[in-house]
Amino acid sequence: MEGKVESLMFKHDLARVVQLLLRLGKTKKENFVIQELLPHVVDLSKSKYGKFTVNCMLKNSTSDQRNLIFKSFTGHFKKLSLHAEAVSVIDTIYNDYATSKQRAQIISEFYGKDLLLYRDLCTEHAAQVFEKFPEKKEKVLEELLNHTQVFIEKGLTGYIIVQHIMLQYFVHGSEETIQELVSDKMIEQLVNFVHTKEGSRIAMRALWFSKAKERKLIIKSFKGHVKDMCLNENSCFVLCALFDCVDDTVLVKKAIISEILENLDTITMSQSGRSVLNYLLAPRMKKIFPPSVIDMLKGGDNNPVSKKDPNVRRKELLTHVSPGIVQNFAENIEGMLLENTRTLLLGTAINTSTATQHR
């Protein structure tokens, strides 16, 4: 096989043979298969079947070999991130194998040509880049915006590396442009990435800065997914951000709170689910929520779209949710008292509820 790997790598059935050789050669000091494939990894990553071979290379290579694979991709990350097949390979490298320095080098390609000469001084966080190169901020934001628009248009938003790049713009870009980005095309993809750390932060900012019409579309896109969002450690806070900013509490009741009440038994068993319920009952209570969460959710307090007084909004939400929560707790009081975390939630419900059942 040695010297013939190149002729096999793009053929579906024979590519499996190459992947088997990679696995069998895992313990060898020098793996001739990896050596022969190295010059072709960029093209392989763009192939429907070849991308699996690259992933197999990454999994079955030594640290030194992996560094050689990374070097082969250097300078191509930006372009490959826009390729429907290759983006999954880039995402795997970024998430699973790249060191912090290598991740910074990958992201630096998205900052534009002006910063390529300074890539060793760049980090994967745009805020730090702007501190070092304030004169480049406008150009970098332009680059990030261009990438974000293409990612949304091509439907590539499910990848972590894509979400990281998008988040850099959603954090530092103008509110007006963010409103424009929150289009029907983006909204239909939103529910697919609210469960990741980066994706949830994007979703929060999309809610905070989108117009009332788009907010309603976002809420409707969550319908049927609310229980899963409550149970996830990231998307649960997207719901909290939604409660903070959406003025149409009747819509929130119909699309979001109704689904929460239907699944209370499951939601109360989850720490993330209890966070959602506690936020509805006692938003930003310092005894319940850590400062980091409160500070994160404060990011939408001064958004230009919400007009209703926050206290009025919260009272309306409490009126919608409180009777159902108290009734559920009353029906399951024994189980609630047997678990400390649920007992704390019960205490919050009793202290803050407006339901007549507990008076």
mmCIF file with all atom_site columns, C-alpha atoms in Angstrom, residues 153-303:
data_model
loop_
_atom_site.group_PDB
_atom_site.id
_atom_site.type_symbol
_atom_site.label_atom_id
_atom_site.label_alt_id
_atom_site.label_comp_id
_atom_site.label_asym_id
_atom_site.label_entity_id
_atom_site.label_seq_id
_atom_site.pdbx_PDB_ins_code
_atom_site.Cartn_x
_atom_site.Cartn_y
_atom_site.Cartn_z
_atom_site.occupancy
_atom_site.B_iso_or_equiv
_atom_site.pdbx_formal_charge
_atom_site.auth_seq_id
_atom_site.auth_comp_id
_atom_site.auth_asym_id
_atom_site.auth_atom_id
_atom_site.pdbx_PDB_model_num
ATOM 1   C CA . GLU A 1 153 ? -27.062 32.607 4.270  1.00 0.00 ? 153 GLU A CA 1
ATOM 2   C CA . LYS A 1 154 ? -25.416 29.177 3.845  1.00 0.00 ? 154 LYS A CA 1
ATOM 3   C CA . GLY A 1 155 ? -27.010 27.736 6.988  1.00 0.00 ? 155 GLY A CA 1
ATOM 4   C CA . LEU A 1 156 ? -23.685 26.917 8.661  1.00 0.00 ? 156 LEU A CA 1
ATOM 5   C CA . THR A 1 157 ? -24.577 28.301 12.082 1.00 0.00 ? 157 THR A CA 1
ATOM 6   C CA . GLY A 1 158 ? -24.631 24.912 13.814 1.00 0.00 ? 158 GLY A CA 1
ATOM 7   C CA . TYR A 1 159 ? -20.833 24.750 14.107 1.00 0.00 ? 159 TYR A CA 1
ATOM 8   C CA . ILE A 1 160 ? -19.047 26.022 17.217 1.00 0.00 ? 160 ILE A CA 1
ATOM 9   C CA . ILE A 1 161 ? -16.282 27.794 15.299 1.00 0.00 ? 161 ILE A CA 1
ATOM 10  C CA . VAL A 1 162 ? -18.931 29.576 13.204 1.00 0.00 ? 162 VAL A CA 1
ATOM 11  C CA . GLN A 1 163 ? -20.837 30.582 16.340 1.00 0.00 ? 163 GLN A CA 1
ATOM 12  C CA . HIS A 1 164 ? -17.633 31.898 17.930 1.00 0.00 ? 164 HIS A CA 1
ATOM 13  C CA . ILE A 1 165 ? -16.940 34.137 14.950 1.00 0.00 ? 165 ILE A CA 1
ATOM 14  C CA . MET A 1 166 ? -20.549 35.309 14.783 1.00 0.00 ? 166 MET A CA 1
ATOM 15  C CA . LEU A 1 167 ? -20.543 36.073 18.502 1.00 0.00 ? 167 LEU A CA 1
ATOM 16  C CA . GLN A 1 168 ? -17.562 38.404 18.082 1.00 0.00 ? 168 GLN A CA 1
ATOM 17  C CA . TYR A 1 169 ? -19.692 40.543 15.803 1.00 0.00 ? 169 TYR A CA 1
ATOM 18  C CA . PHE A 1 170 ? -22.874 40.259 17.869 1.00 0.00 ? 170 PHE A CA 1
ATOM 19  C CA . VAL A 1 171 ? -20.935 41.528 20.895 1.00 0.00 ? 171 VAL A CA 1
ATOM 20  C CA . HIS A 1 172 ? -19.026 44.353 19.218 1.00 0.00 ? 172 HIS A CA 1
ATOM 21  C CA . GLY A 1 173 ? -21.079 45.248 16.146 1.00 0.00 ? 173 GLY A CA 1
ATOM 22  C CA . SER A 1 174 ? -23.646 48.028 15.892 1.00 0.00 ? 174 SER A CA 1
ATOM 23  C CA . GLU A 1 175 ? -27.177 47.469 17.177 1.00 0.00 ? 175 GLU A CA 1
ATOM 24  C CA . GLU A 1 176 ? -28.617 48.561 13.828 1.00 0.00 ? 176 GLU A CA 1
ATOM 25  C CA . THR A 1 177 ? -26.635 45.956 11.907 1.00 0.00 ? 177 THR A CA 1
ATOM 26  C CA . ILE A 1 178 ? -27.504 43.242 14.419 1.00 0.00 ? 178 ILE A CA 1
ATOM 27  C CA . GLN A 1 179 ? -31.191 44.060 13.806 1.00 0.00 ? 179 GLN A CA 1
ATOM 28  C CA . GLU A 1 180 ? -30.590 43.517 10.110 1.00 0.00 ? 180 GLU A CA 1
ATOM 29  C CA . LEU A 1 181 ? -28.804 40.207 10.746 1.00 0.00 ? 181 LEU A CA 1
ATOM 30  C CA . VAL A 1 182 ? -31.788 38.843 12.674 1.00 0.00 ? 182 VAL A CA 1
ATOM 31  C CA . SER A 1 183 ? -33.623 37.889 9.492  1.00 0.00 ? 183 SER A CA 1
ATOM 32  C CA . ASP A 1 184 ? -36.055 35.073 8.761  1.00 0.00 ? 184 ASP A CA 1
ATOM 33  C CA . LYS A 1 185 ? -33.076 33.029 7.546  1.00 0.00 ? 185 LYS A CA 1
ATOM 34  C CA . MET A 1 186 ? -31.270 33.375 10.866 1.00 0.00 ? 186 MET A CA 1
ATOM 35  C CA . ILE A 1 187 ? -34.381 32.923 13.008 1.00 0.00 ? 187 ILE A CA 1
ATOM 36  C CA . GLU A 1 188 ? -35.147 29.558 11.434 1.00 0.00 ? 188 GLU A CA 1
ATOM 37  C CA . GLN A 1 189 ? -31.663 28.365 12.452 1.00 0.00 ? 189 GLN A CA 1
ATOM 38  C CA . LEU A 1 190 ? -31.669 29.858 15.946 1.00 0.00 ? 190 LEU A CA 1
ATOM 39  C CA . VAL A 1 191 ? -33.243 26.946 17.795 1.00 0.00 ? 191 VAL A CA 1
ATOM 40  C CA . ASN A 1 192 ? -30.514 24.646 16.461 1.00 0.00 ? 192 ASN A CA 1
ATOM 41  C CA . PHE A 1 193 ? -27.700 26.414 18.287 1.00 0.00 ? 193 PHE A CA 1
ATOM 42  C CA . VAL A 1 194 ? -29.199 27.941 21.451 1.00 0.00 ? 194 VAL A CA 1
ATOM 43  C CA . HIS A 1 195 ? -27.879 24.950 23.430 1.00 0.00 ? 195 HIS A CA 1
ATOM 44  C CA . THR A 1 196 ? -24.196 25.907 23.073 1.00 0.00 ? 196 THR A CA 1
ATOM 45  C CA . LYS A 1 197 ? -22.411 28.568 25.097 1.00 0.00 ? 197 LYS A CA 1
ATOM 46  C CA . GLU A 1 198 ? -21.624 30.740 22.079 1.00 0.00 ? 198 GLU A CA 1
ATOM 47  C CA . GLY A 1 199 ? -24.977 30.091 20.417 1.00 0.00 ? 199 GLY A CA 1
ATOM 48  C CA . SER A 1 200 ? -26.949 31.033 23.520 1.00 0.00 ? 200 SER A CA 1
ATOM 49  C CA . ARG A 1 201 ? -25.102 34.357 23.742 1.00 0.00 ? 201 ARG A CA 1
ATOM 50  C CA . ILE A 1 202 ? -25.924 35.067 20.096 1.00 0.00 ? 202 ILE A CA 1
ATOM 51  C CA . ALA A 1 203 ? -29.584 34.209 20.712 1.00 0.00 ? 203 ALA A CA 1
ATOM 52  C CA . MET A 1 204 ? -29.736 36.566 23.699 1.00 0.00 ? 204 MET A CA 1
ATOM 53  C CA . ARG A 1 205 ? -28.375 39.459 21.703 1.00 0.00 ? 205 ARG A CA 1
ATOM 54  C CA . ALA A 1 206 ? -30.678 38.611 18.805 1.00 0.00 ? 206 ALA A CA 1
ATOM 55  C CA . LEU A 1 207 ? -33.619 38.903 21.212 1.00 0.00 ? 207 LEU A CA 1
ATOM 56  C CA . TRP A 1 208 ? -32.372 42.095 22.850 1.00 0.00 ? 208 TRP A CA 1
ATOM 57  C CA . PHE A 1 209 ? -31.710 44.036 19.658 1.00 0.00 ? 209 PHE A CA 1
ATOM 58  C CA . SER A 1 210 ? -34.242 42.660 17.182 1.00 0.00 ? 210 SER A CA 1
ATOM 59  C CA . LYS A 1 211 ? -37.457 44.504 16.433 1.00 0.00 ? 211 LYS A CA 1
ATOM 60  C CA . ALA A 1 212 ? -40.817 43.456 17.884 1.00 0.00 ? 212 ALA A CA 1
ATOM 61  C CA . LYS A 1 213 ? -41.809 41.586 14.708 1.00 0.00 ? 213 LYS A CA 1
ATOM 62  C CA . GLU A 1 214 ? -38.624 39.507 14.707 1.00 0.00 ? 214 GLU A CA 1
ATOM 63  C CA . ARG A 1 215 ? -38.956 38.846 18.449 1.00 0.00 ? 215 ARG A CA 1
ATOM 64  C CA . LYS A 1 216 ? -42.359 37.313 17.822 1.00 0.00 ? 216 LYS A CA 1
ATOM 65  C CA . LEU A 1 217 ? -40.903 35.100 15.097 1.00 0.00 ? 217 LEU A CA 1
ATOM 66  C CA . ILE A 1 218 ? -38.116 34.000 17.437 1.00 0.00 ? 218 ILE A CA 1
ATOM 67  C CA . ILE A 1 219 ? -40.627 33.113 20.152 1.00 0.00 ? 219 ILE A CA 1
ATOM 68  C CA . LYS A 1 220 ? -42.742 31.138 17.707 1.00 0.00 ? 220 LYS A CA 1
ATOM 69  C CA . SER A 1 221 ? -39.620 29.286 16.495 1.00 0.00 ? 221 SER A CA 1
ATOM 70  C CA . PHE A 1 222 ? -39.042 28.099 20.082 1.00 0.00 ? 222 PHE A CA 1
ATOM 71  C CA . LYS A 1 223 ? -42.498 26.530 20.283 1.00 0.00 ? 223 LYS A CA 1
ATOM 72  C CA . GLY A 1 224 ? -42.150 22.783 20.787 1.00 0.00 ? 224 GLY A CA 1
ATOM 73  C CA . HIS A 1 225 ? -38.568 23.164 21.992 1.00 0.00 ? 225 HIS A CA 1
ATOM 74  C CA . VAL A 1 226 ? -39.169 24.958 25.284 1.00 0.00 ? 226 VAL A CA 1
ATOM 75  C CA . LYS A 1 227 ? -38.800 21.900 27.521 1.00 0.00 ? 227 LYS A CA 1
ATOM 76  C CA . ASP A 1 228 ? -35.454 20.998 25.961 1.00 0.00 ? 228 ASP A CA 1
ATOM 77  C CA . MET A 1 229 ? -34.317 24.610 26.290 1.00 0.00 ? 229 MET A CA 1
ATOM 78  C CA . CYS A 1 230 ? -35.224 24.595 29.988 1.00 0.00 ? 230 CYS A CA 1
ATOM 79  C CA . LEU A 1 231 ? -33.161 21.459 30.538 1.00 0.00 ? 231 LEU A CA 1
ATOM 80  C CA . ASN A 1 232 ? -29.998 22.791 28.896 1.00 0.00 ? 232 ASN A CA 1
ATOM 81  C CA . GLU A 1 233 ? -27.413 24.754 30.885 1.00 0.00 ? 233 GLU A CA 1
ATOM 82  C CA . ASN A 1 234 ? -27.034 27.373 28.145 1.00 0.00 ? 234 ASN A CA 1
ATOM 83  C CA . SER A 1 235 ? -30.410 27.740 26.469 1.00 0.00 ? 235 SER A CA 1
ATOM 84  C CA . CYS A 1 236 ? -32.180 28.069 29.832 1.00 0.00 ? 236 CYS A CA 1
ATOM 85  C CA . PHE A 1 237 ? -30.702 31.567 30.061 1.00 0.00 ? 237 PHE A CA 1
ATOM 86  C CA . VAL A 1 238 ? -31.969 32.426 26.583 1.00 0.00 ? 238 VAL A CA 1
ATOM 87  C CA . LEU A 1 239 ? -35.448 31.985 28.025 1.00 0.00 ? 239 LEU A CA 1
ATOM 88  C CA . CYS A 1 240 ? -34.508 34.216 30.962 1.00 0.00 ? 240 CYS A CA 1
ATOM 89  C CA . ALA A 1 241 ? -33.332 36.889 28.512 1.00 0.00 ? 241 ALA A CA 1
ATOM 90  C CA . LEU A 1 242 ? -36.620 36.504 26.648 1.00 0.00 ? 242 LEU A CA 1
ATOM 91  C CA . PHE A 1 243 ? -38.601 37.086 29.852 1.00 0.00 ? 243 PHE A CA 1
ATOM 92  C CA . ASP A 1 244 ? -36.590 40.275 30.433 1.00 0.00 ? 244 ASP A CA 1
ATOM 93  C CA . CYS A 1 245 ? -37.188 41.955 27.100 1.00 0.00 ? 245 CYS A CA 1
ATOM 94  C CA . VAL A 1 246 ? -40.373 40.817 25.353 1.00 0.00 ? 246 VAL A CA 1
ATOM 95  C CA . ASP A 1 247 ? -43.234 43.229 26.057 1.00 0.00 ? 247 ASP A CA 1
ATOM 96  C CA . ASP A 1 248 ? -45.961 40.958 24.665 1.00 0.00 ? 248 ASP A CA 1
ATOM 97  C CA . THR A 1 249 ? -46.402 38.810 27.769 1.00 0.00 ? 249 THR A CA 1
ATOM 98  C CA . VAL A 1 250 ? -49.592 37.264 26.404 1.00 0.00 ? 250 VAL A CA 1
ATOM 99  C CA . LEU A 1 251 ? -47.590 35.778 23.531 1.00 0.00 ? 251 LEU A CA 1
ATOM 100 C CA . VAL A 1 252 ? -44.920 34.604 25.979 1.00 0.00 ? 252 VAL A CA 1
ATOM 101 C CA . LYS A 1 253 ? -47.642 32.914 28.018 1.00 0.00 ? 253 LYS A CA 1
ATOM 102 C CA . LYS A 1 254 ? -49.122 31.113 25.016 1.00 0.00 ? 254 LYS A CA 1
ATOM 103 C CA . ALA A 1 255 ? -45.877 30.051 23.331 1.00 0.00 ? 255 ALA A CA 1
ATOM 104 C CA . ILE A 1 256 ? -43.425 29.604 26.212 1.00 0.00 ? 256 ILE A CA 1
ATOM 105 C CA . ILE A 1 257 ? -45.014 29.486 29.668 1.00 0.00 ? 257 ILE A CA 1
ATOM 106 C CA . SER A 1 258 ? -47.769 27.067 28.612 1.00 0.00 ? 258 SER A CA 1
ATOM 107 C CA . GLU A 1 259 ? -45.131 24.535 27.533 1.00 0.00 ? 259 GLU A CA 1
ATOM 108 C CA . ILE A 1 260 ? -43.201 25.060 30.768 1.00 0.00 ? 260 ILE A CA 1
ATOM 109 C CA . LEU A 1 261 ? -46.321 24.365 32.845 1.00 0.00 ? 261 LEU A CA 1
ATOM 110 C CA . GLU A 1 262 ? -47.093 21.251 30.812 1.00 0.00 ? 262 GLU A CA 1
ATOM 111 C CA . ASN A 1 263 ? -43.653 19.831 31.659 1.00 0.00 ? 263 ASN A CA 1
ATOM 112 C CA . LEU A 1 264 ? -43.173 21.009 35.232 1.00 0.00 ? 264 LEU A CA 1
ATOM 113 C CA . ASP A 1 265 ? -42.491 17.532 36.646 1.00 0.00 ? 265 ASP A CA 1
ATOM 114 C CA . THR A 1 266 ? -39.505 17.125 34.331 1.00 0.00 ? 266 THR A CA 1
ATOM 115 C CA . ILE A 1 267 ? -38.311 20.724 34.494 1.00 0.00 ? 267 ILE A CA 1
ATOM 116 C CA . THR A 1 268 ? -38.263 20.901 38.308 1.00 0.00 ? 268 THR A CA 1
ATOM 117 C CA . MET A 1 269 ? -35.953 17.871 38.402 1.00 0.00 ? 269 MET A CA 1
ATOM 118 C CA . SER A 1 270 ? -33.282 19.739 36.420 1.00 0.00 ? 270 SER A CA 1
ATOM 119 C CA . GLN A 1 271 ? -30.959 22.414 37.797 1.00 0.00 ? 271 GLN A CA 1
ATOM 120 C CA . SER A 1 272 ? -31.254 24.365 34.546 1.00 0.00 ? 272 SER A CA 1
ATOM 121 C CA . GLY A 1 273 ? -35.021 23.977 34.602 1.00 0.00 ? 273 GLY A CA 1
ATOM 122 C CA . ARG A 1 274 ? -35.190 25.305 38.148 1.00 0.00 ? 274 ARG A CA 1
ATOM 123 C CA . SER A 1 275 ? -33.148 28.308 37.018 1.00 0.00 ? 275 SER A CA 1
ATOM 124 C CA . VAL A 1 276 ? -35.887 29.155 34.512 1.00 0.00 ? 276 VAL A CA 1
ATOM 125 C CA . LEU A 1 277 ? -38.641 28.772 37.109 1.00 0.00 ? 277 LEU A CA 1
ATOM 126 C CA . ASN A 1 278 ? -36.714 30.767 39.716 1.00 0.00 ? 278 ASN A CA 1
ATOM 127 C CA . TYR A 1 279 ? -36.171 33.523 37.169 1.00 0.00 ? 279 TYR A CA 1
ATOM 128 C CA . LEU A 1 280 ? -39.879 33.728 36.466 1.00 0.00 ? 280 LEU A CA 1
ATOM 129 C CA . LEU A 1 281 ? -40.659 33.807 40.185 1.00 0.00 ? 281 LEU A CA 1
ATOM 130 C CA . ALA A 1 282 ? -37.797 35.948 41.479 1.00 0.00 ? 282 ALA A CA 1
ATOM 131 C CA . PRO A 1 283 ? -35.673 37.336 38.623 1.00 0.00 ? 283 PRO A CA 1
ATOM 132 C CA . ARG A 1 284 ? -32.076 38.248 39.492 1.00 0.00 ? 284 ARG A CA 1
ATOM 133 C CA . MET A 1 285 ? -32.439 37.382 43.175 1.00 0.00 ? 285 MET A CA 1
ATOM 134 C CA . LYS A 1 286 ? -28.857 37.381 44.449 1.00 0.00 ? 286 LYS A CA 1
ATOM 135 C CA . LYS A 1 287 ? -29.491 34.477 46.813 1.00 0.00 ? 287 LYS A CA 1
ATOM 136 C CA . ILE A 1 288 ? -30.391 32.314 43.826 1.00 0.00 ? 288 ILE A CA 1
ATOM 137 C CA . PHE A 1 289 ? -28.365 33.580 40.854 1.00 0.00 ? 289 PHE A CA 1
ATOM 138 C CA . PRO A 1 290 ? -24.576 34.110 40.861 1.00 0.00 ? 290 PRO A CA 1
ATOM 139 C CA . PRO A 1 291 ? -23.226 37.558 39.881 1.00 0.00 ? 291 PRO A CA 1
ATOM 140 C CA . SER A 1 292 ? -21.927 36.219 36.546 1.00 0.00 ? 292 SER A CA 1
ATOM 141 C CA . VAL A 1 293 ? -25.444 35.206 35.462 1.00 0.00 ? 293 VAL A CA 1
ATOM 142 C CA . ILE A 1 294 ? -27.008 38.458 36.646 1.00 0.00 ? 294 ILE A CA 1
ATOM 143 C CA . ASP A 1 295 ? -24.341 40.528 34.863 1.00 0.00 ? 295 ASP A CA 1
ATOM 144 C CA . MET A 1 296 ? -24.816 38.509 31.673 1.00 0.00 ? 296 MET A CA 1
ATOM 145 C CA . LEU A 1 297 ? -28.588 39.081 31.675 1.00 0.00 ? 297 LEU A CA 1
ATOM 146 C CA . LYS A 1 298 ? -28.172 42.776 32.433 1.00 0.00 ? 298 LYS A CA 1
ATOM 147 C CA . GLY A 1 299 ? -26.700 43.084 28.947 1.00 0.00 ? 299 GLY A CA 1
ATOM 148 C CA . GLY A 1 300 ? -30.163 43.598 27.505 1.00 0.00 ? 300 GLY A CA 1
ATOM 149 C CA . ASP A 1 301 ? -31.494 46.068 30.062 1.00 0.00 ? 301 ASP A CA 1
ATOM 150 C CA . ASN A 1 302 ? -31.009 49.152 27.919 1.00 0.00 ? 302 ASN A CA 1
ATOM 151 C CA . ASN A 1 303 ? -32.001 47.663 24.588 1.00 0.00 ? 303 ASN A CA 1
#
